[in-house]
PDB file of C-alpha atoms in Angstrom:
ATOM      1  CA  UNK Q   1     -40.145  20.053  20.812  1.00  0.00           C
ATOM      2  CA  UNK Q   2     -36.290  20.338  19.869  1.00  0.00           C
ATOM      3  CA  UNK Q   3     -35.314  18.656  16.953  1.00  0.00           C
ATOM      4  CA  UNK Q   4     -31.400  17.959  16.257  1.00  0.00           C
ATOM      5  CA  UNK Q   5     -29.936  15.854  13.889  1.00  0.00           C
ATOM      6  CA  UNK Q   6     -26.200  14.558  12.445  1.00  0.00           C
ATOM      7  CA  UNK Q   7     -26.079  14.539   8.506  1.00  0.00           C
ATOM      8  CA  UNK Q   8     -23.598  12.125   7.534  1.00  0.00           C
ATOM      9  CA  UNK Q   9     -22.261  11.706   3.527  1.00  0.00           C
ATOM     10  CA  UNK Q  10     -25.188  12.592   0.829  1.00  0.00           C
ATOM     11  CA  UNK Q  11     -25.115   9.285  -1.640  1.00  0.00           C
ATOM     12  CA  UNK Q  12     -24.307   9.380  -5.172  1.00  0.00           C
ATOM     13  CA  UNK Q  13     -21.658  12.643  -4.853  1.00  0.00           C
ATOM     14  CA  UNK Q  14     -18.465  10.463  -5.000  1.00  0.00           C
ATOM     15  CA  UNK Q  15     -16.101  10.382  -7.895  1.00  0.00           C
ATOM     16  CA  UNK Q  16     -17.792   8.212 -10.727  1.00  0.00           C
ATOM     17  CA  UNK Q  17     -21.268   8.781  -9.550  1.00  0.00           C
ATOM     18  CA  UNK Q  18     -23.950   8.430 -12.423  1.00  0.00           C
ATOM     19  CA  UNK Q  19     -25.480  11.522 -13.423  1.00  0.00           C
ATOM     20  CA  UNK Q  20     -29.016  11.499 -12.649  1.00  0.00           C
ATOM     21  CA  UNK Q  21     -31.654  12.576 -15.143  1.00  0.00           C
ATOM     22  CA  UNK Q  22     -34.062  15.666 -14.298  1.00  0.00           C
ATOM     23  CA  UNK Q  23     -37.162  13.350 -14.595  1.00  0.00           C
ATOM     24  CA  UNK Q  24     -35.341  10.776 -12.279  1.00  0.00           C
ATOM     25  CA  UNK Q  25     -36.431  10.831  -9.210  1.00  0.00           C
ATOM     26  CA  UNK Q  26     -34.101  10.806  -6.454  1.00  0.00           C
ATOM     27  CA  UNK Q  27     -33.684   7.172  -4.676  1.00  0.00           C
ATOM     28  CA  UNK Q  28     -33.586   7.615  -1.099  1.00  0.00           C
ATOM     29  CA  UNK Q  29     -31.577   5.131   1.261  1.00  0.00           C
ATOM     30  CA  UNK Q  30     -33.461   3.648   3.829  1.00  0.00           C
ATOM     31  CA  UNK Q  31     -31.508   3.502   7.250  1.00  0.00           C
ATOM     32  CA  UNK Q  32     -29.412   0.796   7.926  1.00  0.00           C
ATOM     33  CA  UNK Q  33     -30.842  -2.172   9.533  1.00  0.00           C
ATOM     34  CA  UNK Q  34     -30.036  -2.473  13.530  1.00  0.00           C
ATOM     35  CA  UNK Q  35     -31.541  -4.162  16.269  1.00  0.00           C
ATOM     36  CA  UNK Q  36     -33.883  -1.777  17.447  1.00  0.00           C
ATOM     37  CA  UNK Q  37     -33.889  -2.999  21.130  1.00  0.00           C
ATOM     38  CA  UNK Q  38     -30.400  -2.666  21.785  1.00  0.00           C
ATOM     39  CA  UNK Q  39     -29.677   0.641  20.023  1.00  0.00           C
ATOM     40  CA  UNK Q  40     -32.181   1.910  22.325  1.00  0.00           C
ATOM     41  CA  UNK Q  41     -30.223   0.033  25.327  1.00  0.00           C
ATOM     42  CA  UNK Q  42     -27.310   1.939  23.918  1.00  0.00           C
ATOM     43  CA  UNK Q  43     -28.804   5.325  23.931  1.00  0.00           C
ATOM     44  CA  UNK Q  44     -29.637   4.774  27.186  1.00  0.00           C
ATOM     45  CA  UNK Q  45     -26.302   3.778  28.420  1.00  0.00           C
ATOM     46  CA  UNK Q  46     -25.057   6.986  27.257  1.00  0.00           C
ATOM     47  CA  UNK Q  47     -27.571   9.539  27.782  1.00  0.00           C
ATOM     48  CA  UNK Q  48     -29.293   8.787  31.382  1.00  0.00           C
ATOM     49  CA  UNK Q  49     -26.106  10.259  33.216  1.00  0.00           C
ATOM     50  CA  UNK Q  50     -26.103  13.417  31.051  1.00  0.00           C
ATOM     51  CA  UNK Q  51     -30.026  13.815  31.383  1.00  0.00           C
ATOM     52  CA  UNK Q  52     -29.270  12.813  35.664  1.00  0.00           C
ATOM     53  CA  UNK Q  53     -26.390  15.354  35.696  1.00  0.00           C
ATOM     54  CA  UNK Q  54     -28.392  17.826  34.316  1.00  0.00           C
ATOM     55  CA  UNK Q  55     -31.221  17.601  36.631  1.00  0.00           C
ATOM     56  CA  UNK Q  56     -34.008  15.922  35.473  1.00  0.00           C
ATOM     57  CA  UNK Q  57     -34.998  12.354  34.951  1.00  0.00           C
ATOM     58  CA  UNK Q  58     -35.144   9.829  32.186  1.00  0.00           C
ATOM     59  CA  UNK Q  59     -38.412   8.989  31.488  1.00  0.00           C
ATOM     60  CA  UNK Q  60     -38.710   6.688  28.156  1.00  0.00           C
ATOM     61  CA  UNK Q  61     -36.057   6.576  25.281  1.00  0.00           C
ATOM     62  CA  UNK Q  62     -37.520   4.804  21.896  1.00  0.00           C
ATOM     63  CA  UNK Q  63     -35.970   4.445  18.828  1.00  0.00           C
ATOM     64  CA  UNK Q  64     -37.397   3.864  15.486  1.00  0.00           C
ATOM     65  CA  UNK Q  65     -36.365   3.812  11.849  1.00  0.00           C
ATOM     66  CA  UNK Q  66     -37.555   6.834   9.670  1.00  0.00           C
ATOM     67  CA  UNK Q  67     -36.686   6.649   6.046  1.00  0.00           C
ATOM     68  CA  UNK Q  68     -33.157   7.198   5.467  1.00  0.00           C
ATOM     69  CA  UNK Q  69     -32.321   8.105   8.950  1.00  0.00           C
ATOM     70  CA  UNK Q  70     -33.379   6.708  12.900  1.00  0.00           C
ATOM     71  CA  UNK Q  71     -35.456   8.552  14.742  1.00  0.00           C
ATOM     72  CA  UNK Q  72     -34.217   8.742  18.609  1.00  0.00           C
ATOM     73  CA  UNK Q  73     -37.452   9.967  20.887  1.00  0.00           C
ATOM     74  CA  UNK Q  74     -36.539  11.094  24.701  1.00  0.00           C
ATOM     75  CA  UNK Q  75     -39.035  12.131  27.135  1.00  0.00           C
ATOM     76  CA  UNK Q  76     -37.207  14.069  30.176  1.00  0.00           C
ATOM     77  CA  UNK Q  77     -39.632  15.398  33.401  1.00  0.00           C
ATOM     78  CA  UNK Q  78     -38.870  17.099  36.431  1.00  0.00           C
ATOM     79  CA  UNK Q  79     -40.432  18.449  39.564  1.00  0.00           C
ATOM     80  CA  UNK Q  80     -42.622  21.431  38.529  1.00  0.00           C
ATOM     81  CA  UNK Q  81     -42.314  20.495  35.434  1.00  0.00           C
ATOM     82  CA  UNK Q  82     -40.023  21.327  32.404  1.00  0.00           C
ATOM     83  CA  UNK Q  83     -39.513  24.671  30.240  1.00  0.00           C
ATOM     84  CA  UNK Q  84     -39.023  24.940  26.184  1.00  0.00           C
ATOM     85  CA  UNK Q  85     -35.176  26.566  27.389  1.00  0.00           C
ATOM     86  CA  UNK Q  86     -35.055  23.402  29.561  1.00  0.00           C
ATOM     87  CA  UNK Q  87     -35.871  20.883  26.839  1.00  0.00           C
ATOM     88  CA  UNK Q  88     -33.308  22.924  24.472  1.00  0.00           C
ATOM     89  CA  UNK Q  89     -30.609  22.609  27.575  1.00  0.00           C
ATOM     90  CA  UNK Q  90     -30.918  18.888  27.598  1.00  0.00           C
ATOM     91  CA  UNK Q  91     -30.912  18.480  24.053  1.00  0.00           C
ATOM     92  CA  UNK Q  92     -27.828  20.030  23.567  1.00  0.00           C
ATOM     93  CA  UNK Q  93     -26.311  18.204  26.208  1.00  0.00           C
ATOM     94  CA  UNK Q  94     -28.079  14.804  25.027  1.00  0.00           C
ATOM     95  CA  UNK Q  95     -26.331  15.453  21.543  1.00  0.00           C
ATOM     96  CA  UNK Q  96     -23.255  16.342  22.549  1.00  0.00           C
ATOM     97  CA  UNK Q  97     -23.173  12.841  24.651  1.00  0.00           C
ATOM     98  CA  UNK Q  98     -24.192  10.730  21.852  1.00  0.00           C
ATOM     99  CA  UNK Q  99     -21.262  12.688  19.350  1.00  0.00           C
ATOM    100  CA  UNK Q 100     -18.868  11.638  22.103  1.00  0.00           C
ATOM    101  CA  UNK Q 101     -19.606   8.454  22.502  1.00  0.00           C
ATOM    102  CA  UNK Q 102     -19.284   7.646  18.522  1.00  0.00           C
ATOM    103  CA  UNK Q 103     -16.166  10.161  18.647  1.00  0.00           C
ATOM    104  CA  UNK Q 104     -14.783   7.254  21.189  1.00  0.00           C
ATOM    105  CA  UNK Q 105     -15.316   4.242  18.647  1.00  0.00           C
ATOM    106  CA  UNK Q 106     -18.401   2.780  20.311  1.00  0.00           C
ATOM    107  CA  UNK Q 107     -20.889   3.775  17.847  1.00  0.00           C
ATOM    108  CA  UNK Q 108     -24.246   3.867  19.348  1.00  0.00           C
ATOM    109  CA  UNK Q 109     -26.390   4.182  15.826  1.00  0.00           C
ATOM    110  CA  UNK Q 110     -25.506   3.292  12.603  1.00  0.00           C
ATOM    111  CA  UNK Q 111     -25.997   6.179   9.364  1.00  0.00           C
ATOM    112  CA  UNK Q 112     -27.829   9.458  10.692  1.00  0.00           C
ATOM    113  CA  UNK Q 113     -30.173   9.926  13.356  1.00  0.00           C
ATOM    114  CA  UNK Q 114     -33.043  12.681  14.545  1.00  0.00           C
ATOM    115  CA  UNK Q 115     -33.038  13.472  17.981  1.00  0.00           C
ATOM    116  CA  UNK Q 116     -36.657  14.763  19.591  1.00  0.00           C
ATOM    117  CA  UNK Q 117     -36.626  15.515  22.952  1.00  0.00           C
ATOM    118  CA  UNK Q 118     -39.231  16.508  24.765  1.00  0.00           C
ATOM    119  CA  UNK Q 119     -41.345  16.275  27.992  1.00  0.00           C
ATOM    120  CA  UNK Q 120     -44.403  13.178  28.649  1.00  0.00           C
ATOM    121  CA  UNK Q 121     -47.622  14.780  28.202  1.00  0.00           C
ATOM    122  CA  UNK Q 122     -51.241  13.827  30.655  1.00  0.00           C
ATOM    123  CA  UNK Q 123     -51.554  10.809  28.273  1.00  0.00           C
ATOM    124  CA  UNK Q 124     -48.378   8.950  29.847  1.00  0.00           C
ATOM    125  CA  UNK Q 125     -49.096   6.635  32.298  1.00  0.00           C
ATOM    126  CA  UNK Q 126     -48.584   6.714  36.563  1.00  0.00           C
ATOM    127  CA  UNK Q 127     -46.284   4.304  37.269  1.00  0.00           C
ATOM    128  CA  UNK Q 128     -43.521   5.600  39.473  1.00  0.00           C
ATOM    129  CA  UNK Q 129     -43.498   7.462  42.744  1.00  0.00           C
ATOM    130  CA  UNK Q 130     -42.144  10.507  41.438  1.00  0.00           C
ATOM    131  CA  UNK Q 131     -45.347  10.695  38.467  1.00  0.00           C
ATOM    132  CA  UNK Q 132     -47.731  10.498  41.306  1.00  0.00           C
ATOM    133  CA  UNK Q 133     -46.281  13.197  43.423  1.00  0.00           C
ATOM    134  CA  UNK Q 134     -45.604  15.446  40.407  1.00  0.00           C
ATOM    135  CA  UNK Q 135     -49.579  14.877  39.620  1.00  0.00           C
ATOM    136  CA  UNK Q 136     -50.554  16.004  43.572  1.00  0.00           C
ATOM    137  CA  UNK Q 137     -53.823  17.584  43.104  1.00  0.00           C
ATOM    138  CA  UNK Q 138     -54.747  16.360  39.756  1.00  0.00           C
ATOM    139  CA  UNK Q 139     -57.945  13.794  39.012  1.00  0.00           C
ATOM    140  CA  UNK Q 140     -56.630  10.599  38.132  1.00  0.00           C
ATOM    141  CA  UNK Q 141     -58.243   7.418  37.443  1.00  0.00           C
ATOM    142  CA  UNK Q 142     -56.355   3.921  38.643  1.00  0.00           C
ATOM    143  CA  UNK Q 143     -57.818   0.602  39.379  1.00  0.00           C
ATOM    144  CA  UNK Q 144     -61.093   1.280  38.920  1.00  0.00           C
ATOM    145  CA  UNK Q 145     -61.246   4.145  41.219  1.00  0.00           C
ATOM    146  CA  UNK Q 146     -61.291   7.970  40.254  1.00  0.00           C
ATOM    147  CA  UNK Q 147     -60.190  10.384  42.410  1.00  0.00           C
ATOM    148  CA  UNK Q 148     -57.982  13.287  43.185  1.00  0.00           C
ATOM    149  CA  UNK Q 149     -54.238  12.891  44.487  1.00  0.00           C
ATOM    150  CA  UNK Q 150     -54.386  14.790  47.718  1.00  0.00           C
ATOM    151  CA  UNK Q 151     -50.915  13.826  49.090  1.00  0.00           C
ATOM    152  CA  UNK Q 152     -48.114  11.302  48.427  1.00  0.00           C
ATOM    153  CA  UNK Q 153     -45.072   9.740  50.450  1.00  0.00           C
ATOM    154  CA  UNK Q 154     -42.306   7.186  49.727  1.00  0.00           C
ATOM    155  CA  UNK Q 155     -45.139   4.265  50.311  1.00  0.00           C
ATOM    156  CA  UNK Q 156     -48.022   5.061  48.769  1.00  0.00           C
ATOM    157  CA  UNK Q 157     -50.860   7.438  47.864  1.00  0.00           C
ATOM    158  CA  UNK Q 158     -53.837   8.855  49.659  1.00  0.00           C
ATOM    159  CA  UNK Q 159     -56.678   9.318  46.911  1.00  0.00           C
ATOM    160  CA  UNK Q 160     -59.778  11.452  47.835  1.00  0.00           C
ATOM    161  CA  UNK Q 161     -62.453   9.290  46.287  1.00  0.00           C
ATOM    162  CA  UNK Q 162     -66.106  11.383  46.365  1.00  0.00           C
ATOM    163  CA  UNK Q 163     -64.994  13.153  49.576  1.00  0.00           C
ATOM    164  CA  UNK Q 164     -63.540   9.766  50.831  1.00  0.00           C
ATOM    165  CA  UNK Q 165     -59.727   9.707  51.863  1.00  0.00           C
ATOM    166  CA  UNK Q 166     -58.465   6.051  50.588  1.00  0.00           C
ATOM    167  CA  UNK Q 167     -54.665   5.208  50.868  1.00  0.00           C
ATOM    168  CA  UNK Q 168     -53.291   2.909  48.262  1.00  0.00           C
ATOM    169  CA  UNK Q 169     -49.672   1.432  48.488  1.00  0.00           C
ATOM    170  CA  UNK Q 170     -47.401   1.765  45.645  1.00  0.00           C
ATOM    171  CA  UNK Q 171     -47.235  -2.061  45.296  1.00  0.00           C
ATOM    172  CA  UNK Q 172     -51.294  -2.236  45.171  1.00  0.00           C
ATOM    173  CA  UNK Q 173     -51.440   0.362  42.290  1.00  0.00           C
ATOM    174  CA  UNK Q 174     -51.623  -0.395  38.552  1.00  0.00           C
ATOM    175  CA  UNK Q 175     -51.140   2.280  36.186  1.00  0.00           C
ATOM    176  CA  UNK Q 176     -52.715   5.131  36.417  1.00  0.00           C
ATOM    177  CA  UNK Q 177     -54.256   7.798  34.180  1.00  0.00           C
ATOM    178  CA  UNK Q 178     -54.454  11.520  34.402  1.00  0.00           C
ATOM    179  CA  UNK Q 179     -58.247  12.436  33.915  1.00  0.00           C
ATOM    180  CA  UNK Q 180     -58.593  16.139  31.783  1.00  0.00           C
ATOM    181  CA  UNK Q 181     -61.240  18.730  33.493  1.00  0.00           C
ATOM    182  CA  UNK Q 182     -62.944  21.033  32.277  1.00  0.00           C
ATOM    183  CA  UNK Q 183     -63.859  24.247  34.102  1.00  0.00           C
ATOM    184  CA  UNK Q 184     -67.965  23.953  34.778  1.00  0.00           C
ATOM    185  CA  UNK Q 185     -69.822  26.351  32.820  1.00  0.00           C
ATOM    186  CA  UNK Q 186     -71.621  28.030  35.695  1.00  0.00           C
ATOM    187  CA  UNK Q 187     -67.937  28.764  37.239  1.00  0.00           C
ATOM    188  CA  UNK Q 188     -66.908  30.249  34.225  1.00  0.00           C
ATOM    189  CA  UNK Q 189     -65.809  33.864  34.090  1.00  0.00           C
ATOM    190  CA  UNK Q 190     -67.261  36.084  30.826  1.00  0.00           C
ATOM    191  CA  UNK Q 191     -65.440  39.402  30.081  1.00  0.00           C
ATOM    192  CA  UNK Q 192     -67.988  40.792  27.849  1.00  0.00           C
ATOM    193  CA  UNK Q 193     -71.256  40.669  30.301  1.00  0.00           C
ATOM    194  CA  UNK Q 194     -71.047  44.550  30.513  1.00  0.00           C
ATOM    195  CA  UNK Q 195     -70.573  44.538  27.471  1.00  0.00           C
ATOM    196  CA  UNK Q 196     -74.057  42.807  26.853  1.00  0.00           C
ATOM    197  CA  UNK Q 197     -75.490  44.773  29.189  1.00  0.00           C
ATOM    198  CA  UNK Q 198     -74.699  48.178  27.404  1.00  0.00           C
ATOM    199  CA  UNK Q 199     -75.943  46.916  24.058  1.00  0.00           C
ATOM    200  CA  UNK Q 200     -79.557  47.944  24.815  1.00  0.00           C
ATOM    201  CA  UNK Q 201     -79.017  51.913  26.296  1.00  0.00           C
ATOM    202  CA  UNK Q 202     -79.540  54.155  23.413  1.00  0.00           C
TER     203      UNK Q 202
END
């Protein structure tokens, strides 16, 4: 996960500050108060051509206050997936969009800001086209059915369902949920069975 951030002025260093005693404890600011919902809109605005430019697609923004500063969250995916140089590409690029846009007057978040970028992880819900074909293959559980994705087109799904093909539309489906496998221990591959072997031959 990439973390980037814009520092703005410390408090209390201007001319005339008080001096603060050593047993003081340091008062920090908390951020300023925005609406939430619409510096998120914002963000938005401003970054989904950048992230669309780049390559990949926009898949949640969210913005929350932390402390003294905001906290900007962006989840980006792609098809096959996304890399740690890819999530530092975008960032840059993500950063550099948000400094231009304040550069221009329109501020898009008061005081200082964190920016986190990185990619949605199994626990994200199915509910575009593209997250079901990018999960092709995988278990997934939706509408009370489990099954695995075995193929995907611009209507729907087909969902192999105990060794049962069923095809669900797009408009049919709820959200759906990627299931996490384990490997079965009888498949399961040991490298030190020679090993074991050999411990008894004097």
């Amino acid at each position: 996960m990439t973390q980037r951030g814009r520092a703005g002025a410390r408090p209390g260093q201007g001319p005339g500050a008080r001096r603060r005693r050593d047993d003081e404890q340091p008062r920090v600011p908390a951020a300023p108060r925005i609406d939430l919902a619409a510096a998120r809109a914002r963000v938005r605005a401003v970054i989904e051509p950048v992230v669309a430019e780049a390559g990949y697609d926009l898949e949640d923004v969210s913005v929350a206050r932390a402390g003294r500063r905001h906290l900007v969250r962006v989840l980006v995916d792609a098809d096959g997936g996304i890399s740690l140089d890819d999530v530092a590409i975008v960032s840059r690029e993500i950063s550099s969009a948000l400094d231009a846009a304040d550069e221009t007057g329109g501020e898009v978040l008061a005081g200082e800001y964190q920016l986190e970028v990185g990619s949605p992880g199994v626990d994200r819900p199915l509910t575009l086209p593209r997250h079901w074909r990018r999960n092709r293959g995988r278990l997934v559980a939706v509408d009370g059915l489990t099954g695995r994705v075995v193929d995907t087109d611009d209507e729907g799904i087909v969902l192999d369902v105990d060794g049962t093909p069923r095809e669900l539309r797009y408009s049919e489906l709820g959200p759906g949920k990627v299931q996490i496998e384990f490997k079965r221990l009888d498949e399961a591959e040991f490298d030190d069975e020679d090993d074991d072997e050999g411990e008894g031959e004097e």
